[in-house]
PDB file of C-alpha atoms in Angstrom:
ATOM      1  CA  MET A   1      76.225  99.814  22.333  1.00 67.00           C
ATOM      2  CA  GLN A   2      76.090 102.633  19.803  1.00 71.00           C
ATOM      3  CA  LEU A   3      77.238 102.698  16.208  1.00 73.00           C
ATOM      4  CA  GLN A   4      77.515 105.708  13.926  1.00 74.00           C
ATOM      5  CA  ILE A   5      77.642 105.091  10.180  1.00 76.00           C
ATOM      6  CA  ASP A   6      77.974 107.533   7.298  1.00 75.00           C
ATOM      7  CA  VAL A   7      75.789 106.166   4.491  1.00 76.00           C
ATOM      8  CA  ASN A   8      75.829 107.186   0.835  1.00 76.00           C
ATOM      9  CA  ASN A   9      72.585 109.016  -0.058  1.00 72.00           C
ATOM     10  CA  VAL A  10      72.006 106.791  -3.088  1.00 72.00           C
ATOM     11  CA  LYS A  11      72.121 103.622  -0.993  1.00 76.00           C
ATOM     12  CA  SER A  12      70.414 105.007   2.112  1.00 81.00           C
ATOM     13  CA  THR A  13      66.979 103.551   1.272  1.00 84.00           C
ATOM     14  CA  ILE A  14      68.377 100.029   1.149  1.00 86.00           C
ATOM     15  CA  PHE A  15      70.255 100.587   4.391  1.00 85.00           C
ATOM     16  CA  LEU A  16      67.133 101.890   6.162  1.00 87.00           C
ATOM     17  CA  GLU A  17      65.188  98.826   5.016  1.00 88.00           C
ATOM     18  CA  LEU A  18      67.936  96.642   6.451  1.00 88.00           C
ATOM     19  CA  LEU A  19      67.765  98.510   9.765  1.00 88.00           C
ATOM     20  CA  ASN A  20      63.989  98.050   9.842  1.00 90.00           C
ATOM     21  CA  LEU A  21      64.457  94.317   9.284  1.00 91.00           C
ATOM     22  CA  PHE A  22      67.009  94.124  12.114  1.00 89.00           C
ATOM     23  CA  LYS A  23      64.637  95.999  14.415  1.00 89.00           C
ATOM     24  CA  LYS A  24      61.725  93.737  13.468  1.00 91.00           C
ATOM     25  CA  ASP A  25      63.838  90.655  14.261  1.00 90.00           C
ATOM     26  CA  ASN A  26      64.936  92.217  17.582  1.00 89.00           C
ATOM     27  CA  MET A  27      68.559  92.273  16.480  1.00 88.00           C
ATOM     28  CA  ILE A  28      68.721  95.985  17.325  1.00 87.00           C
ATOM     29  CA  ASN A  29      66.718  97.957  19.860  1.00 87.00           C
ATOM     30  CA  ASP A  30      66.262 101.194  17.981  1.00 85.00           C
ATOM     31  CA  TYR A  31      67.939 103.561  15.560  1.00 83.00           C
ATOM     32  CA  LYS A  32      67.635 107.187  14.559  1.00 82.00           C
ATOM     33  CA  VAL A  33      68.684 109.095  11.488  1.00 79.00           C
ATOM     34  CA  ILE A  34      70.687 112.251  12.138  1.00 75.00           C
ATOM     35  CA  GLU A  35      70.738 114.823   9.369  1.00 72.00           C
ATOM     36  CA  ASP A  36      74.190 115.741   8.172  1.00 68.00           C
ATOM     37  CA  LYS A  37      74.001 119.491   8.423  1.00 71.00           C
ATOM     38  CA  LYS A  38      77.416 121.005   8.093  1.00 70.00           C
ATOM     39  CA  THR A  39      77.737 124.658   8.934  1.00 71.00           C
ATOM     40  CA  THR A  40      79.877 126.518   6.467  1.00 80.00           C
ATOM     41  CA  TYR A  41      81.765 129.713   7.092  1.00 82.00           C
ATOM     42  CA  ASP A  42      79.188 131.582   4.988  1.00 82.00           C
ATOM     43  CA  ASP A  43      76.367 130.226   7.175  1.00 81.00           C
ATOM     44  CA  GLU A  44      78.194 131.365  10.302  1.00 83.00           C
ATOM     45  CA  VAL A  45      78.724 134.867   8.886  1.00 85.00           C
ATOM     46  CA  LEU A  46      75.071 135.159   7.830  1.00 86.00           C
ATOM     47  CA  ASN A  47      73.954 133.985  11.265  1.00 85.00           C
ATOM     48  CA  ASP A  48      76.205 136.549  12.962  1.00 87.00           C
ATOM     49  CA  LEU A  49      74.895 139.314  10.698  1.00 89.00           C
ATOM     50  CA  SER A  50      71.289 138.343  11.427  1.00 91.00           C
ATOM     51  CA  MET A  51      71.967 138.875  15.155  1.00 88.00           C
ATOM     52  CA  LEU A  52      73.643 142.247  14.647  1.00 88.00           C
ATOM     53  CA  GLY A  53      70.445 144.286  15.022  1.00 88.00           C
ATOM     54  CA  GLN A  54      69.542 142.737  18.375  1.00 87.00           C
ATOM     55  CA  THR A  55      73.135 143.072  19.543  1.00 84.00           C
ATOM     56  CA  LEU A  56      73.094 146.818  18.826  1.00 85.00           C
ATOM     57  CA  LYS A  57      69.774 147.200  20.671  1.00 87.00           C
ATOM     58  CA  ASP A  58      71.201 145.340  23.650  1.00 85.00           C
ATOM     59  CA  ALA A  59      74.335 147.507  23.627  1.00 81.00           C
ATOM     60  CA  LYS A  60      72.252 150.693  23.615  1.00 84.00           C
ATOM     61  CA  SER A  61      70.271 149.325  26.565  1.00 86.00           C
ATOM     62  CA  GLY A  62      73.450 148.797  28.569  1.00 81.00           C
ATOM     63  CA  LEU A  63      73.547 145.025  28.175  1.00 81.00           C
ATOM     64  CA  GLY A  64      76.740 143.201  27.312  1.00 74.00           C
ATOM     65  CA  HIS A  65      80.328 143.821  28.329  1.00 72.00           C
ATOM     66  CA  LYS A  66      82.321 146.970  27.740  1.00 72.00           C
ATOM     67  CA  THR A  67      85.754 146.305  26.306  1.00 77.00           C
ATOM     68  CA  SER A  68      88.567 148.423  25.010  1.00 80.00           C
ATOM     69  CA  THR A  69      88.352 146.830  21.584  1.00 80.00           C
ATOM     70  CA  VAL A  70      87.847 149.275  18.719  1.00 78.00           C
ATOM     71  CA  VAL A  71      86.697 148.138  15.299  1.00 79.00           C
ATOM     72  CA  THR A  72      87.228 150.423  12.313  1.00 82.00           C
ATOM     73  CA  ILE A  73      85.375 149.587   9.115  1.00 81.00           C
ATOM     74  CA  GLN A  74      86.733 151.148   5.955  1.00 83.00           C
ATOM     75  CA  GLY A  75      85.614 151.066   2.357  1.00 77.00           C
ATOM     76  CA  VAL A  76      81.870 150.907   2.989  1.00 67.00           C
TER      77      VAL A  76
END
């Protein structure tokens, strides 16, 4: 059985101690903490921009797919 719980950061230490106690008493087999990393729109844009240089190199090398899409950038 699996259980996913969202724990308040302030109370997380107490909760982890409780999990350790349950594990020690063989009430649970194991647990793992998963970081709550939410990707924001800004992070996605920055990630896309960081890949732009390699994408242009790949395009010049003939990699990728040719489409009929045209992008016009104005006001730069």
